[in-house]
Backbone as JSON, one array per atom type, in Angstrom:
{
  "sequence": "MDAAGVRQLVRRLVEAKVDSIGLLGSTGTYAYLTRAERRRAIEAAVDEAGGAVPVMAGVGALRTDDAVALARDAKAAGAGAGLLAPVSYTPLVDEEVFVHFQTVAGESGLPICIYNNPGVTHFSFSAELIQRLAGVPGVVAVKNPAPPADQVAAHLADLRGRVPASFSLGYSADANCAEAMLAGGDAWHSVVGGMFPAVALALCRAAQSGDPVETRRLNARLEPLWRLFRELTGLRLAYAAANVLGLTSAQPPRPILPLSEAAQARVASVIEELRLG",
  "N": [[4.9, 77.24, -59.86], [4.49, 74.89, -57.39], [6.18, 71.86, -57.47], [6.43, 69.74, -55.77], [4.63, 69.5, -54.47], [2.26, 69.02, -55.8], [2.89, 66.85, -56.21], [2.7, 65.18, -53.3], [0.13, 65.52, -53.13], [-0.92, 64.45, -54.79], [0.26, 61.86, -54.38], [-1.54, 61.54, -51.63], [-4.11, 60.63, -52.87], [-3.09, 58.07, -54.1], [-2.88, 56.42, -52.19], [-5.21, 56.25, -51.27], [-6.32, 55.11, -53.44], [-7.89, 55.95, -55.98], [-9.95, 56.0, -58.91], [-8.65, 57.47, -61.21], [-7.51, 60.94, -62.0], [-7.62, 63.86, -62.19], [-5.65, 66.57, -63.06], [-4.78, 70.19, -63.57], [-7.07, 71.3, -63.96], [-10.02, 73.63, -63.71], [-9.83, 74.18, -60.86], [-7.24, 73.55, -60.95], [-6.12, 75.42, -61.74], [-5.19, 76.06, -64.68], [-5.21, 78.33, -66.19], [-3.38, 80.25, -65.93], [-1.23, 79.23, -65.76], [1.68, 78.85, -66.84], [3.17, 77.33, -70.22], [5.62, 75.59, -69.94], [5.71, 75.61, -67.04], [2.92, 73.55, -66.93], [4.11, 71.52, -67.22], [6.17, 70.71, -66.22], [4.27, 70.03, -64.07], [2.87, 67.7, -64.9], [4.27, 65.92, -65.3], [5.66, 65.75, -63.21], [3.31, 64.36, -61.21], [2.38, 62.39, -63.05], [4.95, 60.57, -62.66], [4.24, 60.72, -60.07], [2.24, 59.05, -59.22], [2.97, 56.56, -61.27], [1.78, 54.84, -62.79], [-0.01, 54.02, -61.19], [-2.48, 55.01, -61.24], [-4.69, 56.74, -63.32], [-3.77, 59.79, -64.83], [-5.62, 62.48, -66.29], [-5.05, 65.76, -67.36], [-5.34, 68.79, -67.89], [-5.79, 71.31, -70.91], [-6.02, 73.13, -72.18], [-6.38, 76.0, -73.44], [-6.46, 79.71, -75.25], [-5.83, 79.25, -78.42], [-5.91, 77.3, -80.59], [-3.38, 76.26, -81.66], [-2.08, 76.21, -79.69], [-3.46, 75.02, -77.81], [-3.34, 72.74, -79.19], [-0.62, 71.61, -78.72], [-0.28, 72.15, -76.31], [-1.32, 69.92, -75.83], [-0.09, 67.06, -76.44], [2.62, 67.69, -75.49], [0.82, 66.83, -73.11], [0.61, 64.39, -73.42], [3.38, 63.18, -74.16], [4.29, 63.47, -72.23], [2.44, 61.83, -70.52], [0.07, 61.91, -69.87], [-3.09, 59.82, -69.48], [-5.31, 61.03, -70.63], [-6.68, 63.97, -72.28], [-8.0, 66.93, -70.61], [-10.71, 69.02, -72.14], [-11.51, 72.63, -72.12], [-13.2, 75.46, -73.8], [-11.26, 77.74, -73.92], [-12.56, 81.13, -74.07], [-11.63, 85.05, -75.35], [-12.8, 86.05, -76.95], [-15.85, 85.56, -77.47], [-17.15, 82.21, -78.29], [-18.99, 80.72, -81.42], [-21.32, 77.39, -81.58], [-19.43, 75.4, -84.27], [-17.11, 76.79, -84.24], [-15.77, 75.84, -81.2], [-17.05, 73.08, -81.9], [-14.91, 72.37, -84.17], [-12.1, 73.01, -83.32], [-12.28, 71.71, -81.23], [-11.42, 69.19, -83.19], [-9.78, 69.27, -83.85], [-8.24, 69.77, -82.36], [-8.13, 66.97, -80.47], [-7.29, 65.06, -83.26], [-4.97, 66.58, -83.66], [-3.59, 65.83, -81.61], [-3.26, 62.93, -81.18], [-4.5, 62.53, -78.79], [-6.19, 61.08, -75.99], [-9.16, 63.21, -75.21], [-11.55, 65.11, -73.48], [-14.52, 66.91, -73.06], [-14.6, 69.72, -71.46], [-17.13, 70.97, -69.75], [-17.49, 74.17, -68.58], [-19.16, 76.17, -68.59], [-19.28, 78.69, -66.02], [-17.02, 79.44, -66.2], [-15.92, 80.03, -68.63], [-18.21, 80.96, -70.68], [-19.34, 79.72, -71.91], [-21.75, 77.22, -73.19], [-22.46, 73.99, -73.24], [-24.87, 72.13, -75.76], [-27.08, 70.16, -75.84], [-26.36, 68.71, -77.99], [-24.07, 69.68, -79.25], [-22.69, 68.75, -77.75], [-23.73, 65.0, -78.8], [-23.18, 65.43, -81.76], [-19.89, 66.3, -80.63], [-19.48, 64.42, -79.95], [-18.97, 62.08, -81.85], [-16.39, 62.29, -83.03], [-13.52, 61.14, -83.61], [-11.07, 59.9, -81.04], [-11.78, 62.32, -79.3], [-13.0, 61.29, -75.87], [-14.69, 61.02, -73.94], [-16.98, 63.68, -71.74], [-17.25, 66.63, -69.5], [-20.18, 67.66, -67.58], [-20.6, 70.03, -65.93], [-22.33, 69.11, -63.13], [-26.53, 68.71, -63.27], [-29.02, 70.15, -61.06], [-30.5, 68.28, -58.69], [-33.99, 67.75, -59.91], [-33.6, 67.51, -61.41], [-31.36, 66.15, -62.98], [-31.43, 62.79, -64.2], [-32.46, 63.23, -66.08], [-31.53, 64.48, -67.45], [-29.27, 62.74, -68.18], [-30.15, 61.14, -68.88], [-30.94, 61.98, -71.46], [-28.71, 62.31, -72.83], [-27.32, 59.86, -72.41], [-28.85, 59.52, -74.2], [-28.28, 59.47, -77.38], [-24.67, 59.69, -77.58], [-21.94, 57.48, -78.03], [-22.27, 54.24, -76.12], [-19.47, 54.54, -75.44], [-18.19, 56.29, -74.34], [-17.96, 58.85, -71.76], [-19.91, 60.06, -69.77], [-20.0, 62.62, -66.95], [-19.44, 64.06, -64.18], [-19.05, 67.72, -62.39], [-19.64, 69.96, -59.95], [-19.69, 70.03, -56.94], [-21.51, 69.35, -55.09], [-23.99, 69.1, -56.23], [-23.69, 66.35, -57.52], [-23.85, 63.82, -55.4], [-26.47, 63.38, -56.44], [-26.64, 62.86, -59.0], [-24.05, 61.22, -59.15], [-26.19, 58.76, -58.45], [-27.9, 58.61, -60.39], [-26.38, 57.45, -62.7], [-24.23, 58.58, -63.01], [-21.5, 58.3, -64.94], [-18.87, 59.27, -63.73], [-17.3, 61.69, -61.58], [-16.0, 64.21, -61.37], [-14.5, 65.73, -59.32], [-13.52, 68.67, -56.81], [-12.9, 68.51, -53.84], [-12.88, 65.75, -53.83], [-9.95, 65.87, -53.87], [-9.16, 67.06, -52.12], [-9.36, 65.1, -49.88], [-9.68, 62.99, -50.18], [-10.62, 59.96, -49.41], [-13.03, 60.42, -48.1], [-14.32, 60.94, -50.16], [-14.69, 59.02, -52.0], [-16.0, 57.21, -50.74], [-18.72, 58.21, -50.78], [-19.08, 58.35, -53.21], [-18.85, 55.22, -54.09], [-21.15, 54.48, -52.23], [-22.47, 55.17, -53.98], [-22.01, 54.22, -55.95], [-23.2, 51.6, -55.45], [-26.44, 51.84, -55.5], [-27.33, 52.62, -53.36], [-28.77, 55.51, -52.2], [-29.02, 55.73, -49.4], [-27.73, 55.61, -47.9], [-25.99, 57.35, -49.47], [-26.88, 60.11, -49.73], [-27.3, 60.39, -46.95], [-24.34, 60.94, -46.08], [-23.64, 62.8, -48.14], [-24.63, 64.6, -46.84], [-23.43, 64.93, -44.67], [-21.84, 66.66, -45.6], [-22.38, 68.87, -45.54], [-22.08, 71.28, -44.29], [-19.72, 72.2, -45.29], [-20.39, 72.12, -48.34], [-21.01, 74.22, -47.83], [-18.99, 76.58, -47.45], [-18.19, 76.41, -50.02], [-19.77, 77.42, -51.75], [-19.87, 79.93, -51.01], [-17.57, 81.08, -51.03], [-16.12, 79.96, -53.35], [-15.05, 77.11, -55.33], [-11.91, 76.68, -56.27], [-10.18, 78.51, -54.07], [-10.6, 78.22, -52.48], [-10.2, 75.34, -52.58], [-7.4, 75.91, -51.59], [-7.23, 77.14, -49.93], [-7.93, 75.0, -48.19], [-5.32, 72.63, -48.55], [-3.96, 74.5, -47.64], [-4.45, 74.51, -45.14], [-3.31, 71.97, -44.6], [-2.15, 70.83, -44.06], [-0.19, 70.24, -46.78], [0.8, 71.77, -49.04], [2.01, 75.21, -49.01], [1.45, 77.1, -50.9], [-0.12, 79.69, -52.41], [-3.28, 81.16, -54.33], [-1.95, 81.84, -57.5], [-1.48, 85.38, -59.17], [-3.65, 88.33, -59.81], [-5.87, 86.77, -58.15], [-6.39, 86.36, -54.69], [-5.33, 85.5, -52.29], [-7.7, 83.38, -49.3], [-9.66, 85.98, -46.92], [-7.52, 86.12, -43.52], [-9.9, 85.17, -41.25], [-11.7, 83.74, -43.43], [-10.18, 82.19, -43.58], [-9.15, 80.43, -41.0], [-12.78, 79.76, -41.02], [-12.22, 77.65, -43.43], [-10.68, 75.93, -41.14], [-12.16, 75.38, -39.55], [-14.41, 73.84, -40.65], [-12.77, 71.29, -41.53], [-12.48, 70.79, -39.4], [-14.34, 70.15, -38.06], [-16.25, 68.27, -39.13], [-14.03, 65.99, -39.43], [-11.94, 66.29, -41.32], [-8.97, 65.87, -41.98]],
  "CA": [[4.66, 75.94, -60.05], [4.4, 73.62, -56.41], [6.07, 70.71, -58.35], [6.01, 69.16, -55.06], [2.57, 70.09, -53.79], [1.59, 68.11, -56.58], [3.99, 64.74, -55.08], [1.83, 64.84, -52.54], [-1.07, 65.84, -53.0], [-1.01, 62.93, -55.88], [0.66, 60.13, -53.32], [-2.49, 60.51, -50.96], [-4.51, 59.64, -54.12], [-2.93, 57.96, -55.16], [-2.68, 55.87, -51.42], [-6.02, 56.32, -51.01], [-6.93, 54.49, -54.31], [-9.3, 57.69, -56.52], [-9.94, 55.63, -59.83], [-8.54, 58.07, -62.34], [-6.62, 61.92, -61.52], [-7.48, 65.11, -63.04], [-5.09, 67.99, -63.28], [-4.71, 71.17, -64.46], [-8.4, 71.56, -63.7], [-10.15, 75.35, -62.77], [-8.87, 74.71, -59.47], [-5.67, 73.93, -61.16], [-5.43, 77.29, -62.01], [-4.03, 75.2, -65.42], [-5.64, 79.18, -67.29], [-2.99, 80.72, -65.09], [0.32, 78.59, -66.0], [2.86, 79.03, -68.56], [3.26, 75.84, -70.03], [6.29, 75.07, -68.78], [5.08, 75.16, -65.69], [1.74, 73.14, -66.84], [3.99, 70.74, -68.72], [6.4, 70.46, -65.16], [3.39, 69.72, -64.1], [2.27, 66.64, -65.56], [5.57, 64.92, -65.22], [5.31, 65.31, -61.83], [2.0, 63.99, -60.7], [2.72, 60.86, -63.81], [6.28, 60.03, -61.67], [4.61, 60.1, -58.18], [1.54, 58.07, -59.43], [4.03, 55.17, -61.07], [0.84, 53.55, -63.63], [-1.11, 52.77, -60.85], [-3.56, 56.04, -61.23], [-4.16, 57.03, -64.42], [-4.08, 61.27, -65.02], [-6.36, 63.15, -67.19], [-4.32, 66.93, -67.1], [-5.98, 69.88, -68.29], [-4.86, 71.17, -72.39], [-7.56, 74.65, -72.76], [-5.84, 77.39, -74.05], [-7.11, 80.48, -76.37], [-5.09, 79.01, -79.73], [-6.22, 75.82, -80.96], [-2.33, 75.89, -82.04], [-1.72, 76.19, -78.14], [-4.13, 73.84, -77.08], [-2.93, 71.32, -79.26], [1.15, 71.81, -78.37], [-0.47, 71.69, -75.09], [-1.53, 68.2, -75.4], [0.78, 66.87, -77.5], [3.26, 67.73, -74.04], [0.9, 66.31, -71.68], [0.09, 63.59, -74.3], [4.86, 63.69, -73.72], [4.48, 63.38, -70.07], [2.64, 60.01, -70.05], [-0.73, 61.38, -69.71], [-4.31, 59.27, -70.03], [-6.26, 61.99, -71.77], [-6.7, 65.52, -71.41], [-9.41, 67.39, -69.62], [-10.51, 70.54, -73.3], [-12.41, 73.67, -72.73], [-13.35, 76.21, -75.04], [-11.24, 79.58, -73.43], [-11.99, 82.34, -75.13], [-11.95, 86.23, -75.06], [-14.36, 87.05, -78.31], [-17.29, 84.45, -77.57], [-17.53, 81.23, -79.53], [-20.25, 80.2, -81.5], [-20.37, 76.61, -81.86], [-19.19, 75.48, -85.0], [-15.72, 76.59, -83.46], [-15.87, 74.66, -81.37], [-16.19, 71.96, -82.32], [-14.23, 71.74, -84.91], [-11.26, 73.52, -82.49], [-12.07, 69.61, -80.36], [-11.9, 67.95, -84.08], [-8.1, 69.52, -84.8], [-7.18, 68.73, -81.37], [-7.88, 65.96, -81.17], [-6.82, 65.27, -84.26], [-3.3, 66.37, -84.52], [-2.7, 65.83, -80.57], [-3.26, 61.93, -80.62], [-3.74, 62.59, -76.92], [-7.54, 61.13, -75.88], [-10.13, 64.44, -74.7], [-12.64, 64.67, -72.5], [-15.09, 67.66, -73.47], [-14.93, 70.6, -70.22], [-18.13, 71.77, -70.18], [-17.5, 75.4, -67.0], [-20.33, 77.5, -68.82], [-19.3, 79.09, -65.36], [-15.85, 79.84, -66.12], [-15.93, 80.08, -69.9], [-18.59, 81.34, -71.11], [-19.65, 78.7, -73.89], [-21.56, 76.31, -72.25], [-22.07, 73.2, -74.75], [-25.28, 71.86, -75.89], [-26.3, 68.31, -76.1], [-26.54, 68.33, -79.44], [-22.85, 69.94, -80.02], [-21.87, 67.06, -76.72], [-23.94, 64.11, -79.7], [-21.8, 65.7, -82.76], [-18.87, 65.74, -81.54], [-18.92, 62.73, -79.57], [-18.61, 61.12, -82.61], [-15.64, 62.59, -83.46], [-12.26, 59.74, -83.86], [-10.43, 60.59, -79.71], [-12.9, 62.61, -78.32], [-14.09, 60.44, -75.17], [-16.0, 62.0, -72.71], [-17.56, 64.94, -71.19], [-17.4, 67.22, -67.83], [-20.6, 68.65, -67.57], [-21.78, 70.57, -64.13], [-24.69, 67.98, -62.36], [-27.81, 69.54, -62.47], [-29.7, 70.13, -60.41], [-32.15, 67.15, -58.21], [-34.65, 66.91, -60.22], [-32.99, 67.3, -63.53], [-30.11, 65.31, -63.17], [-31.33, 61.64, -64.25], [-33.82, 63.76, -67.1], [-29.95, 65.45, -68.48], [-28.6, 61.99, -68.16], [-30.69, 59.63, -69.99], [-31.24, 62.3, -72.64], [-27.33, 62.39, -72.63], [-26.77, 58.87, -72.9], [-29.21, 58.35, -75.44], [-27.08, 60.48, -78.17], [-23.61, 59.17, -77.51], [-21.86, 55.74, -77.72], [-21.72, 53.5, -74.82], [-18.07, 54.05, -74.7], [-18.68, 57.7, -74.3], [-17.67, 58.23, -70.48], [-20.59, 60.69, -69.19], [-19.38, 62.46, -65.99], [-19.93, 65.61, -64.15], [-18.7, 68.56, -61.51], [-20.26, 71.22, -59.39], [-19.71, 68.68, -56.04], [-22.5, 69.67, -53.94], [-24.7, 68.13, -56.35], [-22.55, 65.24, -57.58], [-24.47, 62.66, -54.89], [-27.72, 62.78, -57.01], [-25.94, 62.62, -60.4], [-23.8, 59.56, -59.34], [-27.28, 57.73, -57.91], [-29.48, 58.72, -61.07], [-25.42, 56.35, -62.67], [-23.54, 59.42, -64.49], [-20.15, 57.23, -65.13], [-17.97, 59.23, -63.26], [-17.65, 62.4, -60.12], [-14.3, 65.25, -61.39], [-14.95, 66.37, -57.81], [-12.71, 69.4, -56.23], [-12.49, 67.19, -52.89], [-12.39, 64.43, -53.42], [-7.95, 66.42, -53.83], [-8.45, 67.47, -51.08], [-10.27, 64.79, -48.86], [-9.97, 61.86, -51.18], [-11.67, 58.85, -48.42], [-14.67, 60.74, -47.77], [-15.14, 61.37, -51.86], [-14.72, 57.99, -52.69], [-16.72, 56.93, -49.28], [-20.26, 58.47, -51.25], [-19.24, 57.84, -54.83], [-18.39, 53.62, -54.17], [-22.34, 54.64, -51.91], [-24.43, 56.03, -54.66], [-22.12, 53.46, -57.51], [-23.86, 50.28, -55.48], [-27.3, 51.27, -54.9], [-27.57, 52.63, -52.5], [-29.67, 55.65, -51.9], [-29.52, 56.18, -48.1], [-25.91, 56.41, -46.72], [-24.75, 58.73, -50.25], [-27.61, 61.2, -48.72], [-26.58, 60.78, -45.77], [-22.74, 61.26, -47.13], [-24.03, 64.11, -48.89], [-25.46, 65.06, -46.37], [-22.94, 64.74, -43.9], [-20.71, 67.47, -45.89], [-23.27, 70.61, -45.59], [-20.96, 72.81, -44.01], [-18.15, 71.67, -45.87], [-20.94, 72.6, -49.75], [-21.85, 76.16, -48.35], [-18.33, 77.26, -48.41], [-17.88, 76.43, -51.85], [-21.01, 78.14, -52.31], [-19.47, 81.07, -50.93], [-16.11, 81.33, -51.33], [-15.62, 79.62, -54.41], [-13.77, 75.96, -54.89], [-10.68, 77.11, -56.35], [-9.87, 79.82, -53.27], [-11.33, 76.68, -50.54], [-9.46, 74.67, -52.04], [-6.5, 76.58, -52.03], [-7.28, 77.34, -48.08], [-7.43, 73.28, -47.54], [-4.51, 72.35, -48.69], [-2.62, 75.32, -46.75], [-4.66, 74.08, -43.47], [-3.47, 70.84, -44.41], [-0.22, 71.54, -45.21], [-0.16, 69.85, -48.13], [1.27, 72.74, -49.06], [2.31, 76.47, -48.67], [1.23, 77.52, -52.11], [-1.12, 80.26, -52.62], [-3.39, 80.84, -55.51], [-1.35, 82.63, -58.99], [-1.9, 86.28, -58.69], [-4.21, 88.05, -59.49], [-6.75, 86.27, -57.61], [-5.73, 87.13, -54.01], [-6.43, 84.32, -50.78], [-9.03, 83.46, -48.87], [-8.74, 86.71, -45.59], [-8.25, 84.87, -42.39], [-11.27, 84.89, -40.27], [-12.38, 82.53, -43.8], [-9.29, 80.72, -43.42], [-10.57, 80.19, -39.78], [-13.98, 78.73, -40.67], [-12.71, 76.63, -43.57], [-10.07, 74.96, -40.61], [-12.9, 74.81, -38.52], [-15.1, 73.16, -40.88], [-12.22, 70.74, -42.1], [-12.2, 70.49, -37.7], [-15.48, 69.96, -38.27], [-16.29, 67.11, -39.98], [-12.43, 65.4, -39.17], [-10.96, 65.7, -43.21], [-7.84, 65.97, -42.1]],
  "C": [[4.74, 74.81, -58.91], [4.93, 72.09, -56.87], [5.87, 69.66, -56.21], [5.09, 69.34, -53.94], [2.28, 69.08, -54.38], [2.01, 67.03, -56.22], [2.54, 64.68, -54.21], [0.69, 65.27, -52.54], [-1.6, 64.72, -54.01], [-0.8, 61.66, -55.14], [-0.39, 59.69, -52.36], [-3.49, 60.28, -52.25], [-4.46, 58.58, -54.17], [-2.94, 55.99, -53.91], [-4.32, 55.84, -51.5], [-7.28, 55.29, -51.96], [-7.91, 54.28, -55.02], [-9.11, 55.59, -57.44], [-8.77, 56.02, -61.46], [-7.58, 59.5, -61.2], [-7.0, 62.37, -62.4], [-6.96, 66.59, -62.21], [-5.25, 68.45, -64.2], [-6.3, 71.34, -64.65], [-8.4, 73.0, -63.22], [-9.52, 75.35, -61.65], [-6.95, 74.17, -59.34], [-4.99, 74.5, -61.51], [-4.66, 76.76, -63.47], [-3.91, 77.33, -66.01], [-4.29, 79.95, -67.45], [-1.33, 80.32, -65.36], [0.56, 78.5, -67.64], [2.78, 77.63, -69.21], [4.03, 74.97, -70.36], [6.02, 74.13, -67.43], [3.8, 73.69, -65.73], [2.58, 71.2, -67.2], [5.48, 69.5, -66.91], [5.39, 68.69, -63.68], [2.76, 67.73, -63.76], [3.39, 65.26, -65.02], [5.57, 64.57, -63.98], [4.32, 64.54, -61.27], [2.23, 62.69, -61.48], [3.8, 59.98, -62.72], [5.2, 59.62, -60.69], [3.31, 58.84, -58.21], [2.07, 56.79, -59.85], [3.07, 54.53, -62.25], [0.22, 53.42, -62.03], [-2.36, 53.55, -60.93], [-3.41, 56.87, -62.71], [-4.01, 58.62, -64.25], [-4.65, 61.48, -66.33], [-5.85, 64.82, -66.95], [-5.0, 68.36, -68.33], [-4.49, 70.44, -69.54], [-5.61, 72.15, -71.99], [-5.86, 75.42, -73.21], [-6.68, 78.51, -75.31], [-6.89, 79.74, -77.35], [-5.38, 78.19, -79.2], [-5.22, 75.09, -81.21], [-1.85, 75.14, -80.98], [-1.66, 75.12, -77.71], [-3.35, 72.44, -77.95], [-0.66, 71.34, -78.71], [0.99, 71.12, -76.96], [-0.9, 69.86, -74.66], [-0.84, 67.02, -75.89], [2.09, 66.71, -75.47], [2.81, 66.44, -73.04], [0.57, 64.23, -72.42], [2.31, 62.57, -74.14], [4.77, 62.75, -72.5], [3.69, 62.19, -69.27], [0.46, 59.96, -69.43], [-1.74, 60.37, -70.0], [-4.42, 59.87, -71.3], [-5.69, 63.42, -71.43], [-7.66, 66.3, -72.18], [-9.19, 69.23, -71.11], [-11.1, 71.11, -72.77], [-12.55, 74.87, -73.08], [-12.55, 77.85, -74.5], [-10.9, 79.94, -74.59], [-12.22, 84.03, -74.6], [-13.01, 86.18, -75.65], [-14.87, 85.65, -77.27], [-17.34, 83.55, -78.48], [-18.71, 80.38, -80.35], [-19.22, 78.46, -82.06], [-20.01, 75.76, -83.08], [-17.71, 75.65, -84.5], [-15.57, 76.28, -82.37], [-15.77, 73.77, -81.19], [-15.1, 71.89, -83.08], [-11.96, 72.67, -84.37], [-10.67, 71.98, -81.53], [-11.68, 69.12, -81.8], [-10.32, 68.41, -84.28], [-7.07, 69.67, -83.48], [-6.43, 67.37, -81.11], [-7.09, 65.11, -81.86], [-5.49, 64.91, -85.1], [-2.59, 66.0, -83.19], [-1.89, 63.75, -80.44], [-3.48, 61.52, -79.34], [-6.03, 62.28, -76.85], [-8.1, 62.74, -75.44], [-11.33, 63.8, -74.15], [-13.51, 66.23, -72.3], [-15.1, 69.03, -71.5], [-15.41, 71.29, -70.72], [-18.13, 72.94, -68.77], [-18.2, 76.1, -68.12], [-20.08, 78.97, -67.85], [-17.91, 80.79, -65.48], [-15.68, 81.02, -67.4], [-16.5, 81.3, -71.12], [-18.94, 80.33, -72.05], [-20.15, 77.29, -72.46], [-21.98, 75.5, -73.67], [-23.71, 72.22, -73.91], [-25.57, 70.71, -76.06], [-26.09, 67.9, -77.62], [-25.05, 68.71, -80.35], [-22.61, 68.57, -79.22], [-21.92, 65.62, -77.78], [-22.89, 64.68, -80.79], [-20.04, 65.12, -82.57], [-18.02, 64.01, -80.65], [-18.97, 61.48, -81.17], [-17.15, 61.07, -84.05], [-13.58, 61.78, -83.03], [-11.62, 61.15, -82.13], [-11.01, 61.47, -78.92], [-14.71, 61.76, -77.96], [-15.19, 60.54, -73.73], [-16.48, 63.49, -72.83], [-17.67, 64.66, -69.38], [-18.22, 67.53, -67.52], [-21.69, 69.35, -65.77], [-23.01, 69.45, -64.13], [-25.63, 69.45, -62.56], [-28.12, 69.29, -61.49], [-31.37, 68.31, -59.27], [-32.61, 66.17, -58.84], [-34.47, 67.27, -62.0], [-32.23, 66.87, -63.43], [-30.17, 64.23, -64.12], [-32.21, 62.27, -65.57], [-32.37, 64.27, -68.78], [-30.13, 63.83, -68.77], [-28.98, 60.92, -69.49], [-30.5, 60.83, -71.44], [-29.78, 62.25, -73.34], [-26.95, 60.75, -73.83], [-27.28, 57.78, -74.08], [-28.46, 59.28, -77.58], [-25.71, 60.03, -78.13], [-23.43, 57.39, -77.44], [-22.02, 55.08, -76.44], [-20.53, 53.72, -74.21], [-17.73, 55.17, -73.9], [-17.8, 57.49, -72.59], [-18.75, 60.23, -70.14], [-20.41, 61.81, -67.22], [-19.59, 63.77, -65.83], [-18.63, 66.22, -62.28], [-19.52, 69.27, -60.08], [-20.12, 69.93, -57.85], [-20.64, 68.57, -55.75], [-23.92, 69.4, -54.8], [-24.69, 67.08, -57.53], [-23.25, 63.99, -57.8], [-25.37, 62.1, -55.75], [-27.53, 62.33, -58.79], [-24.85, 60.48, -60.61], [-25.01, 58.95, -58.73], [-27.71, 57.97, -59.78], [-28.03, 57.24, -62.85], [-25.07, 57.2, -63.93], [-21.83, 58.76, -63.89], [-18.87, 57.66, -64.0], [-18.23, 60.66, -62.52], [-16.54, 63.01, -60.91], [-15.12, 65.68, -59.52], [-13.68, 67.15, -57.63], [-12.71, 68.63, -54.44], [-12.24, 66.41, -52.83], [-9.81, 64.85, -53.5], [-7.9, 66.2, -52.95], [-8.66, 66.39, -50.09], [-10.78, 63.42, -49.23], [-11.13, 60.94, -50.41], [-13.39, 59.32, -47.99], [-15.14, 61.14, -49.52], [-15.59, 59.95, -52.36], [-15.62, 56.73, -51.96], [-18.41, 57.09, -50.11], [-19.82, 58.12, -52.61], [-19.46, 55.77, -55.04], [-20.14, 53.85, -53.22], [-23.12, 54.45, -53.07], [-23.46, 54.7, -56.0], [-22.19, 51.68, -57.01], [-25.62, 50.38, -54.92], [-27.54, 52.08, -54.0], [-27.73, 54.35, -51.9], [-29.45, 57.15, -50.72], [-28.07, 56.22, -47.89], [-25.96, 57.13, -48.6], [-25.75, 59.45, -50.01], [-27.28, 61.21, -47.6], [-24.85, 61.55, -45.39], [-22.66, 62.54, -46.72], [-23.9, 65.0, -47.91], [-24.92, 66.4, -45.06], [-21.06, 66.26, -44.03], [-21.39, 68.25, -46.0], [-22.65, 71.44, -45.68], [-19.98, 73.4, -45.62], [-18.76, 72.77, -47.95], [-20.78, 74.28, -49.45], [-20.42, 76.62, -48.52], [-17.3, 77.3, -49.8], [-17.95, 77.44, -52.0], [-20.45, 79.68, -52.35], [-18.52, 81.33, -51.08], [-15.5, 81.01, -52.11], [-14.64, 78.26, -53.48], [-12.37, 75.95, -55.11], [-9.5, 78.17, -54.62], [-9.81, 78.83, -52.22], [-10.3, 76.29, -50.79], [-7.66, 74.89, -52.32], [-5.68, 77.0, -50.32], [-6.78, 75.98, -47.9], [-6.8, 72.81, -47.88], [-3.37, 72.53, -47.67], [-3.3, 74.27, -44.76], [-4.12, 72.11, -43.71], [-2.29, 69.96, -44.12], [0.04, 70.45, -46.13], [1.52, 71.05, -48.61], [1.2, 74.16, -49.11], [1.65, 77.47, -50.24], [-0.03, 78.4, -52.14], [-0.96, 80.92, -54.24], [-2.53, 81.82, -56.45], [-2.67, 83.89, -58.99], [-2.8, 87.22, -59.68], [-5.36, 87.79, -58.35], [-5.83, 86.08, -55.92], [-6.11, 85.5, -52.82], [-6.97, 84.62, -50.07], [-8.49, 84.74, -46.75], [-8.08, 85.31, -44.3], [-8.97, 84.27, -41.79], [-11.84, 83.32, -41.83], [-11.25, 81.64, -43.94], [-9.56, 80.36, -42.12], [-10.98, 79.33, -39.77], [-13.46, 78.08, -41.98], [-11.57, 75.4, -42.59], [-10.97, 73.98, -40.38], [-13.86, 73.7, -39.48], [-14.33, 71.92, -41.42], [-11.8, 69.35, -40.25], [-12.92, 68.99, -37.88], [-16.08, 68.15, -38.1], [-14.7, 65.48, -40.2], [-12.5, 65.07, -40.6], [-10.25, 65.39, -43.24], [-7.4, 64.69, -41.52]]
}
């Protein structure tokens, strides 16, 4: 775990004045890190943020007791919230996921954001399960993959009618998030924002101000980057982009391999083309 690299990334985000920092999500390869490595990453990020920006840290684990321990670690290290995914080997059912979240929130005392990422966990949260979890003390938010543009408004409206007004409805899947924010999403949990915060903030602020023309213009400008995301995956692209920007020399944890030299050159070319550096 590259603590110096974590600090450099966080420093850029603080300087850009982002609203919050998401640490140890899927792109942060939390599932590949030891408990001690996760604790060091959170301590480095919280220290570098210096209280200027709140930090939410991934606390997912296969076992409930391990997730409780990780959430307690995150709270002790200064994280403001925990991002909890239903990590599993044996497929989980709704009641198992409900009790898992109820236990982690209740026994850790750390505010929990539901991490709905079926592409990697192979578990998808229904609107009914999110509604039920929103009633659990300490479960305060959800991070959902943004649906296609023609579905996101209905998706958001349905959830709004199911959860308390204070419950944050956030979205990921960067290429679809412009429309999610225009529809009134509370948060964009962005991969690209970790590398290029100024670009992500400009798009987010345009959406929050209710300017669909500018939001869609900025999103369309990023299409070469979105194509790379779809082809190379966000995790691999993020590592390559961080390397190109000189933020870290870290490589993905094995068995994930770095991008080929040709693919890395394409990443560098898009960063230069879009003036993202």
